Amino acid sequence: MDHDDWSHSVFFGRGLTPEELALRMGGVPGSVESPITGTEAWRVVMDDGTDDEDLVRVGAYEGWSFALEYGIPTGAGRLADISRGGVEVVRLDPQPDHPPKQFAYARDGVEICSFGLGEEVWRWGQQPDFLLADLVRAGVLLPDGESARSDEGYADDEDRVTLGMLESRFGLALPRDVEERRLPAFVIR
């Protein structure tokens, strides 16, 4: 993922097709002419009167299906349901209007672990310490779960460390040209 141009929520799902991911998110088949690019997705959301709804573009890359959310994100509340039936789901949300950026992981219908980037000391879910060892190895947290970072302020570079750990741990990636690619799209209701 390009950390500098992360402007919308991204869902990664393993154990289902891109179209199944969209449908589990509430996607309506045939609701938007597709495939479309990222620019066209924003145009649909902003100009075509769907601004009270969400739109996703979906694809697959390196063993994961992915869904890029445009508009008002609605998928966070459906994370456990999206992951039912043995599916794994990772959600990364930039939260540009309400920081911090958020990470969430669900598997087989259960929200396992979530936290804000830069606020990894406050983790929640059924297994809040699920990624503690990974966060310690990355130098984000100490073994007792306290922050390994200084109190002198938080920098975007520190987000990169956590995002890099998540990408490595789960094998997450998006195609470099994902915004220009023409991908199937669905309005989320």
mmCIF file of C-alpha atoms in Angstrom:
data_model
loop_
_atom_site.group_PDB
_atom_site.id
_atom_site.type_symbol
_atom_site.label_atom_id
_atom_site.label_comp_id
_atom_site.label_asym_id
_atom_site.label_seq_id
_atom_site.Cartn_x
_atom_site.Cartn_y
_atom_site.Cartn_z
ATOM 1 C CA MET A 1 0.000 0.000 0.000
ATOM 2 C CA ASP A 2 1.106 3.559 -0.630
ATOM 3 C CA HIS A 3 0.999 5.080 2.852
ATOM 4 C CA ASP A 4 1.167 8.644 1.531
ATOM 5 C CA ASP A 5 -1.991 8.372 -0.569
ATOM 6 C CA TRP A 6 -4.284 6.426 1.708
ATOM 7 C CA SER A 7 -7.592 8.249 1.429
ATOM 8 C CA HIS A 8 -10.300 5.623 1.815
ATOM 9 C CA SER A 9 -11.080 2.545 3.864
ATOM 10 C CA VAL A 10 -9.668 -0.690 2.552
ATOM 11 C CA PHE A 11 -11.025 -4.149 3.339
ATOM 12 C CA PHE A 12 -8.979 -7.262 2.698
ATOM 13 C CA GLY A 13 -10.768 -10.620 2.746
ATOM 14 C CA ARG A 14 -9.247 -14.067 2.524
ATOM 15 C CA GLY A 15 -11.473 -17.062 1.812
ATOM 16 C CA LEU A 16 -13.965 -15.356 -0.497
ATOM 17 C CA THR A 17 -14.062 -13.774 -3.965
ATOM 18 C CA PRO A 18 -14.043 -10.010 -4.507
ATOM 19 C CA GLU A 19 -17.719 -10.121 -5.490
ATOM 20 C CA GLU A 20 -18.599 -12.111 -2.346
ATOM 21 C CA LEU A 21 -16.750 -9.507 -0.281
ATOM 22 C CA ALA A 22 -18.806 -6.731 -1.881
ATOM 23 C CA LEU A 23 -22.072 -8.612 -1.299
ATOM 24 C CA ARG A 24 -21.225 -9.282 2.357
ATOM 25 C CA MET A 25 -20.523 -5.570 2.749
ATOM 26 C CA GLY A 26 -24.048 -4.868 1.479
ATOM 27 C CA GLY A 27 -23.196 -4.324 -2.179
ATOM 28 C CA VAL A 28 -26.045 -4.248 -4.656
ATOM 29 C CA PRO A 29 -25.232 -6.073 -7.921
ATOM 30 C CA GLY A 30 -25.762 -3.897 -11.001
ATOM 31 C CA SER A 31 -26.139 -0.733 -8.900
ATOM 32 C CA VAL A 32 -23.423 1.130 -10.790
ATOM 33 C CA GLU A 33 -22.059 0.741 -14.291
ATOM 34 C CA SER A 34 -18.685 -0.911 -13.950
ATOM 35 C CA PRO A 35 -15.808 -1.611 -14.091
ATOM 36 C CA ILE A 36 -14.639 1.857 -13.046
ATOM 37 C CA THR A 37 -11.482 3.646 -11.892
ATOM 38 C CA GLY A 38 -11.011 5.350 -8.524
ATOM 39 C CA THR A 39 -11.640 8.771 -10.082
ATOM 40 C CA GLU A 40 -14.879 7.502 -11.595
ATOM 41 C CA ALA A 41 -15.893 6.029 -8.227
ATOM 42 C CA TRP A 42 -15.479 9.409 -6.518
ATOM 43 C CA ARG A 43 -17.447 11.017 -9.340
ATOM 44 C CA VAL A 44 -20.313 8.540 -8.831
ATOM 45 C CA VAL A 45 -20.352 9.205 -5.080
ATOM 46 C CA MET A 46 -20.048 12.998 -5.310
ATOM 47 C CA ASP A 47 -21.857 13.888 -8.537
ATOM 48 C CA ASP A 48 -24.453 11.205 -9.092
ATOM 49 C CA GLY A 49 -26.437 11.600 -5.898
ATOM 50 C CA THR A 50 -25.139 8.584 -3.998
ATOM 51 C CA ASP A 51 -23.356 10.731 -1.391
ATOM 52 C CA ASP A 52 -25.542 9.301 1.386
ATOM 53 C CA GLU A 53 -24.270 5.869 0.463
ATOM 54 C CA ASP A 54 -21.016 4.074 0.123
ATOM 55 C CA LEU A 55 -19.492 2.640 -3.040
ATOM 56 C CA VAL A 56 -16.850 -0.071 -3.221
ATOM 57 C CA ARG A 57 -14.505 -1.166 -5.978
ATOM 58 C CA VAL A 58 -13.297 -4.733 -5.619
ATOM 59 C CA GLY A 59 -10.462 -6.887 -6.877
ATOM 60 C CA ALA A 60 -7.979 -9.560 -5.862
ATOM 61 C CA TYR A 61 -4.243 -9.366 -5.282
ATOM 62 C CA GLU A 62 -1.675 -11.713 -3.734
ATOM 63 C CA GLY A 63 -4.151 -14.108 -2.133
ATOM 64 C CA TRP A 64 -6.571 -11.517 -0.753
ATOM 65 C CA SER A 65 -9.745 -10.015 -2.150
ATOM 66 C CA PHE A 66 -9.920 -6.292 -1.507
ATOM 67 C CA ALA A 67 -12.606 -3.617 -1.408
ATOM 68 C CA LEU A 68 -11.858 0.105 -1.595
ATOM 69 C CA GLU A 69 -14.617 2.178 0.063
ATOM 70 C CA TYR A 70 -15.634 5.563 -1.341
ATOM 71 C CA GLY A 71 -18.101 7.928 0.316
ATOM 72 C CA ILE A 72 -19.403 7.463 3.833
ATOM 73 C CA PRO A 73 -17.765 4.286 5.212
ATOM 74 C CA THR A 74 -20.339 1.760 6.383
ATOM 75 C CA GLY A 75 -18.401 -1.487 6.578
ATOM 76 C CA ALA A 76 -16.942 -1.198 10.085
ATOM 77 C CA GLY A 77 -20.147 -2.317 11.781
ATOM 78 C CA ARG A 78 -20.350 -5.383 9.541
ATOM 79 C CA LEU A 79 -16.829 -6.689 10.115
ATOM 80 C CA ALA A 80 -17.786 -9.798 12.131
ATOM 81 C CA ASP A 81 -20.591 -10.659 9.711
ATOM 82 C CA ILE A 82 -18.327 -10.209 6.686
ATOM 83 C CA SER A 83 -15.868 -12.694 8.227
ATOM 84 C CA ARG A 84 -18.410 -15.465 8.897
ATOM 85 C CA GLY A 85 -17.791 -18.971 7.596
ATOM 86 C CA GLY A 86 -14.018 -19.128 8.127
ATOM 87 C CA VAL A 87 -13.235 -15.895 6.269
ATOM 88 C CA GLU A 88 -10.512 -13.516 7.493
ATOM 89 C CA VAL A 89 -11.062 -9.765 7.143
ATOM 90 C CA VAL A 90 -8.656 -6.880 7.735
ATOM 91 C CA ARG A 91 -9.930 -3.306 7.646
ATOM 92 C CA LEU A 92 -7.723 -0.233 7.440
ATOM 93 C CA ASP A 93 -9.491 3.106 7.791
ATOM 94 C CA PRO A 94 -7.590 6.413 7.446
ATOM 95 C CA GLN A 95 -10.148 8.364 9.543
ATOM 96 C CA PRO A 96 -9.108 11.704 7.959
ATOM 97 C CA ASP A 97 -11.802 13.654 9.796
ATOM 98 C CA HIS A 98 -11.550 11.808 13.105
ATOM 99 C CA PRO A 99 -8.025 10.458 13.762
ATOM 100 C CA PRO A 100 -6.391 8.142 14.540
ATOM 101 C CA LYS A 101 -6.236 5.753 11.619
ATOM 102 C CA GLN A 102 -7.883 2.449 12.547
ATOM 103 C CA PHE A 103 -6.981 -1.221 12.110
ATOM 104 C CA ALA A 104 -9.405 -4.101 12.689
ATOM 105 C CA TYR A 105 -9.139 -7.861 12.202
ATOM 106 C CA ALA A 106 -11.986 -10.387 12.263
ATOM 107 C CA ARG A 107 -12.038 -14.100 11.591
ATOM 108 C CA ASP A 108 -14.869 -16.606 11.359
ATOM 109 C CA GLY A 109 -17.547 -14.203 12.613
ATOM 110 C CA VAL A 110 -15.528 -12.810 15.533
ATOM 111 C CA GLU A 111 -13.842 -9.421 15.904
ATOM 112 C CA ILE A 112 -10.394 -10.522 17.059
ATOM 113 C CA CYS A 113 -8.325 -7.359 17.496
ATOM 114 C CA SER A 114 -8.560 -3.640 16.736
ATOM 115 C CA PHE A 115 -6.611 -0.495 17.589
ATOM 116 C CA GLY A 116 -5.824 3.020 16.436
ATOM 117 C CA LEU A 117 -2.455 3.666 14.819
ATOM 118 C CA GLY A 118 -0.406 5.625 17.302
ATOM 119 C CA GLU A 119 -2.688 4.327 20.039
ATOM 120 C CA GLU A 120 -1.714 0.662 19.915
ATOM 121 C CA VAL A 121 -1.617 0.552 23.730
ATOM 122 C CA TRP A 122 -5.443 0.613 23.651
ATOM 123 C CA ARG A 123 -6.498 -2.555 21.887
ATOM 124 C CA TRP A 124 -9.911 -4.191 21.883
ATOM 125 C CA GLY A 125 -11.688 -7.275 20.540
ATOM 126 C CA GLN A 126 -11.989 -10.857 21.755
ATOM 127 C CA GLN A 127 -8.193 -11.247 21.633
ATOM 128 C CA PRO A 128 -6.803 -7.707 22.112
ATOM 129 C CA ASP A 129 -3.244 -9.044 22.485
ATOM 130 C CA PHE A 130 -3.455 -11.053 19.242
ATOM 131 C CA LEU A 131 -0.758 -8.855 17.616
ATOM 132 C CA LEU A 132 1.156 -7.875 20.778
ATOM 133 C CA ALA A 133 4.242 -9.953 19.905
ATOM 134 C CA ASP A 134 4.282 -8.468 16.384
ATOM 135 C CA LEU A 135 3.963 -4.924 17.752
ATOM 136 C CA VAL A 136 6.807 -5.610 20.201
ATOM 137 C CA ARG A 137 9.062 -7.001 17.433
ATOM 138 C CA ALA A 138 8.334 -3.890 15.339
ATOM 139 C CA GLY A 139 9.374 -1.649 18.232
ATOM 140 C CA VAL A 140 5.913 -0.123 18.593
ATOM 141 C CA LEU A 141 5.129 -1.595 22.034
ATOM 142 C CA LEU A 142 7.091 -2.982 24.971
ATOM 143 C CA PRO A 143 6.436 -6.583 26.092
ATOM 144 C CA ASP A 144 4.061 -5.332 28.815
ATOM 145 C CA GLY A 145 1.911 -3.660 26.138
ATOM 146 C CA GLU A 146 3.050 -0.116 26.917
ATOM 147 C CA SER A 147 4.268 2.216 24.200
ATOM 148 C CA ALA A 148 7.905 1.972 23.131
ATOM 149 C CA ARG A 149 7.660 5.415 21.522
ATOM 150 C CA SER A 150 8.666 8.670 23.136
ATOM 151 C CA ASP A 151 6.093 11.071 24.560
ATOM 152 C CA GLU A 152 7.551 13.916 22.501
ATOM 153 C CA GLY A 153 4.869 13.758 19.843
ATOM 154 C CA TYR A 154 3.632 11.353 17.281
ATOM 155 C CA ALA A 155 4.769 11.361 13.669
ATOM 156 C CA ASP A 156 3.370 9.832 10.490
ATOM 157 C CA ASP A 157 6.634 7.884 10.224
ATOM 158 C CA GLU A 158 5.486 5.905 13.268
ATOM 159 C CA ASP A 159 2.256 4.997 11.411
ATOM 160 C CA ARG A 160 4.452 3.505 8.701
ATOM 161 C CA VAL A 161 6.059 1.149 11.216
ATOM 162 C CA THR A 162 2.680 -0.218 12.341
ATOM 163 C CA LEU A 163 1.342 -0.397 8.775
ATOM 164 C CA GLY A 164 4.508 -2.175 7.659
ATOM 165 C CA MET A 165 4.107 -4.702 10.470
ATOM 166 C CA LEU A 166 0.457 -5.314 9.495
ATOM 167 C CA GLU A 167 1.341 -5.706 5.821
ATOM 168 C CA SER A 168 4.079 -8.180 6.662
ATOM 169 C CA ARG A 169 2.084 -10.126 9.274
ATOM 170 C CA PHE A 170 -0.955 -10.628 7.050
ATOM 171 C CA GLY A 171 0.714 -10.461 3.613
ATOM 172 C CA LEU A 172 -1.348 -7.414 2.592
ATOM 173 C CA ALA A 173 -0.736 -5.511 -0.614
ATOM 174 C CA LEU A 174 -2.601 -3.581 -3.271
ATOM 175 C CA PRO A 175 -1.585 -3.218 -6.905
ATOM 176 C CA ARG A 176 0.427 -0.013 -7.381
ATOM 177 C CA ASP A 177 -1.985 1.142 -10.080
ATOM 178 C CA VAL A 178 -5.145 0.292 -8.108
ATOM 179 C CA GLU A 179 -6.679 3.777 -8.532
ATOM 180 C CA GLU A 180 -6.266 3.666 -12.315
ATOM 181 C CA ARG A 181 -7.442 0.069 -12.706
ATOM 182 C CA ARG A 182 -10.958 -0.530 -13.912
ATOM 183 C CA LEU A 183 -12.573 -2.677 -11.219
ATOM 184 C CA PRO A 184 -16.100 -3.966 -10.542
ATOM 185 C CA ALA A 185 -18.075 -1.544 -8.367
ATOM 186 C CA PHE A 186 -21.104 -1.826 -6.086
ATOM 187 C CA VAL A 187 -23.210 0.717 -4.208
ATOM 188 C CA ILE A 188 -23.480 -0.259 -0.543
ATOM 189 C CA ARG A 189 -26.927 0.233 0.944
#
